[in-house]
Amino acid sequence: MKLASLKEGGRDGTLIVVSRDLQRAVRAADIAPTLQAALDDWSNAAPRLNALSDALNAGTAAGAFALDVDKLAAPLPRAYEFVDGSAYLPHVERVRRARGAEVPKSFYTDPLMYQATSAGFLGPHDDVVVPSEDYGIDLEAEVIVVTDDVPMAVTPEQASAHIQLVGLVNDVSLRGLIPGELAKGFGFLQSKPRSALSPVLVTPDELGEAWQGDKLHLPMRTWLNGAWFGAAECGVDMQFSFAELVAHVAKTRPLTAGTLVGSGTIANEDTSLGASCLAEQRTVETLRDGKPSTPFLKYGDTLRIEITDQAGASIFGAIEQRIAPLAR
């Protein structure tokens, strides 16, 4: 099934079930008012939401209406926790090689992750508002999963069963602020503003054979200002599966239902597939030409992030955003 949230009913939105073709939807308030409420009671809510999804796709759901993506909030407008990884080591390897550094051996056995911003997520068509272009505005096209309640110290095999939803995120980064923050040795803060989620989140069964080994095996398609930017393969070169990432986060703490876990920027050894963030493209250019030629995003620039199935149908809907200045 596919789930989304309307921009109504308060800051957590109103839960809706969306048809497989992303054309129709139906409110699910009699099952759960919000997606977070559904995740809090997932074992009871999920079967009822699935039944409503079946009725919607069969054309028999009462109260169905045409879906307008512009009226969607993020499926989870805010979440208790968002933990992001860097599971695609070709990206890490290239970035470090460009500055003459080696990748620590531990990166190949111990996931690199950080605590991200979860107090609010942008809707799929909301502007990315940044106070200054000088901050080095970048997109990061990633896959995310959403868990139910995860016990502390689960194994990856156990963690797999707690992955309930899959979606996309534009994990916005401000590259000009990152070096100074990391130099302090305490991680990201100002360099990581709010991210945007895909129009819908889907249950893994919606992905069919594309969901194997707790990884999504489809290309991440990105466009900048209407021009193709990349189609990096999500299932290739991912060092750690989502089950391994969830288990890593839960090593010393339980996870609350509604926790988001990100894959990190999709990147492949094969650079001909393009990139999923500007920093990756600029690193490739630096290694090839001695300096980057692709600029970071400016006000008025647009981006599009989407994954389609083998037949070309959009699975999660598209994240389509514009870079905008802060109104003062």
mmCIF file of N, CA and C in Angstrom, residues 7 11 23 30 43-44 55 62 92 101 112 130 147 154 156 164 178 188 197 220 227 233 241 245 257 287 299 305:
data_model
loop_
_atom_site.group_PDB
_atom_site.id
_atom_site.type_symbol
_atom_site.label_atom_id
_atom_site.label_comp_id
_atom_site.label_asym_id
_atom_site.label_seq_id
_atom_site.Cartn_x
_atom_site.Cartn_y
_atom_site.Cartn_z
ATOM 1 N N LYS A 7 -2.109 18.328 3.702
ATOM 2 C CA LYS A 7 -1.823 19.520 4.491
ATOM 3 C C LYS A 7 -3.118 20.031 5.113
ATOM 4 N N ARG A 11 -0.450 20.228 12.316
ATOM 5 C CA ARG A 11 0.910 20.145 11.803
ATOM 6 C C ARG A 11 1.330 18.724 11.429
ATOM 7 N N GLN A 23 -3.042 8.199 -8.630
ATOM 8 C CA GLN A 23 -4.077 9.067 -9.191
ATOM 9 C C GLN A 23 -5.227 9.342 -8.229
ATOM 10 N N ASP A 30 -10.750 7.172 10.009
ATOM 11 C CA ASP A 30 -11.437 6.232 10.892
ATOM 12 C C ASP A 30 -10.517 5.093 11.324
ATOM 13 N N SER A 43 0.510 -2.910 14.180
ATOM 14 C CA SER A 43 -0.005 -4.278 14.045
ATOM 15 C C SER A 43 -1.518 -4.291 13.866
ATOM 16 N N ASN A 44 -2.213 -3.300 14.403
ATOM 17 C CA ASN A 44 -3.660 -3.213 14.231
ATOM 18 C C ASN A 44 -4.048 -2.350 13.036
ATOM 19 N N ALA A 55 -9.450 -1.814 -1.580
ATOM 20 C CA ALA A 55 -10.721 -1.275 -2.061
ATOM 21 C C ALA A 55 -10.477 -0.079 -2.992
ATOM 22 N N ALA A 62 -15.264 4.071 -0.686
ATOM 23 C CA ALA A 62 -16.153 5.225 -0.561
ATOM 24 C C ALA A 62 -15.335 6.470 -0.225
ATOM 25 N N VAL A 92 32.196 8.170 -0.599
ATOM 26 C CA VAL A 92 33.147 8.486 0.474
ATOM 27 C C VAL A 92 34.581 8.357 -0.036
ATOM 28 N N ALA A 101 43.137 11.967 1.147
ATOM 29 C CA ALA A 101 42.967 11.177 2.376
ATOM 30 C C ALA A 101 42.469 9.775 2.039
ATOM 31 N N LEU A 112 28.809 4.495 8.783
ATOM 32 C CA LEU A 112 28.993 5.908 9.100
ATOM 33 C C LEU A 112 27.609 6.551 9.123
ATOM 34 N N VAL A 130 16.591 28.971 1.813
ATOM 35 C CA VAL A 130 17.927 29.084 2.392
ATOM 36 C C VAL A 130 18.269 30.567 2.532
ATOM 37 N N THR A 147 10.577 2.698 10.392
ATOM 38 C CA THR A 147 10.411 1.510 11.234
ATOM 39 C C THR A 147 9.184 1.619 12.135
ATOM 40 N N VAL A 154 18.912 -5.323 18.474
ATOM 41 C CA VAL A 154 18.424 -6.294 17.496
ATOM 42 C C VAL A 154 19.553 -6.668 16.537
ATOM 43 N N PRO A 156 20.659 -7.666 12.547
ATOM 44 C CA PRO A 156 20.137 -7.251 11.246
ATOM 45 C C PRO A 156 18.966 -8.112 10.784
ATOM 46 N N GLN A 164 8.941 -1.032 7.864
ATOM 47 C CA GLN A 164 7.536 -1.070 7.450
ATOM 48 C C GLN A 164 7.232 -0.223 6.218
ATOM 49 N N ILE A 178 29.642 22.967 6.019
ATOM 50 C CA ILE A 178 30.024 21.658 6.549
ATOM 51 C C ILE A 178 31.476 21.607 7.039
ATOM 52 N N PHE A 188 27.240 17.655 12.292
ATOM 53 C CA PHE A 188 26.446 18.637 11.548
ATOM 54 C C PHE A 188 25.464 19.369 12.458
ATOM 55 N N LEU A 197 10.484 14.893 1.900
ATOM 56 C CA LEU A 197 10.133 13.492 1.650
ATOM 57 C C LEU A 197 9.308 13.356 0.380
ATOM 58 N N MET A 220 18.018 5.737 -9.038
ATOM 59 C CA MET A 220 17.551 7.006 -8.481
ATOM 60 C C MET A 220 17.708 8.070 -9.557
ATOM 61 N N ALA A 227 17.117 19.314 -16.696
ATOM 62 C CA ALA A 227 18.130 18.521 -17.400
ATOM 63 C C ALA A 227 18.513 17.301 -16.578
ATOM 64 N N GLU A 233 22.360 3.645 -9.487
ATOM 65 C CA GLU A 233 21.662 2.422 -9.096
ATOM 66 C C GLU A 233 21.671 2.263 -7.578
ATOM 67 N N SER A 241 23.092 -2.917 4.149
ATOM 68 C CA SER A 241 21.658 -2.950 3.870
ATOM 69 C C SER A 241 20.920 -2.099 4.893
ATOM 70 N N LEU A 245 21.742 -1.086 8.806
ATOM 71 C CA LEU A 245 21.736 0.285 9.302
ATOM 72 C C LEU A 245 20.815 0.429 10.514
ATOM 73 N N ALA A 257 8.597 3.940 17.045
ATOM 74 C CA ALA A 257 7.844 3.827 15.792
ATOM 75 C C ALA A 257 7.835 5.173 15.081
ATOM 76 N N LEU A 287 38.723 15.285 -9.588
ATOM 77 C CA LEU A 287 39.651 14.182 -9.848
ATOM 78 C C LEU A 287 40.029 14.109 -11.327
ATOM 79 N N TYR A 299 19.241 30.494 -6.213
ATOM 80 C CA TYR A 299 17.824 30.815 -6.119
ATOM 81 C C TYR A 299 17.176 30.703 -7.500
ATOM 82 N N ILE A 305 13.441 14.550 -8.139
ATOM 83 C CA ILE A 305 13.959 13.262 -7.678
ATOM 84 C C ILE A 305 12.828 12.243 -7.785
#
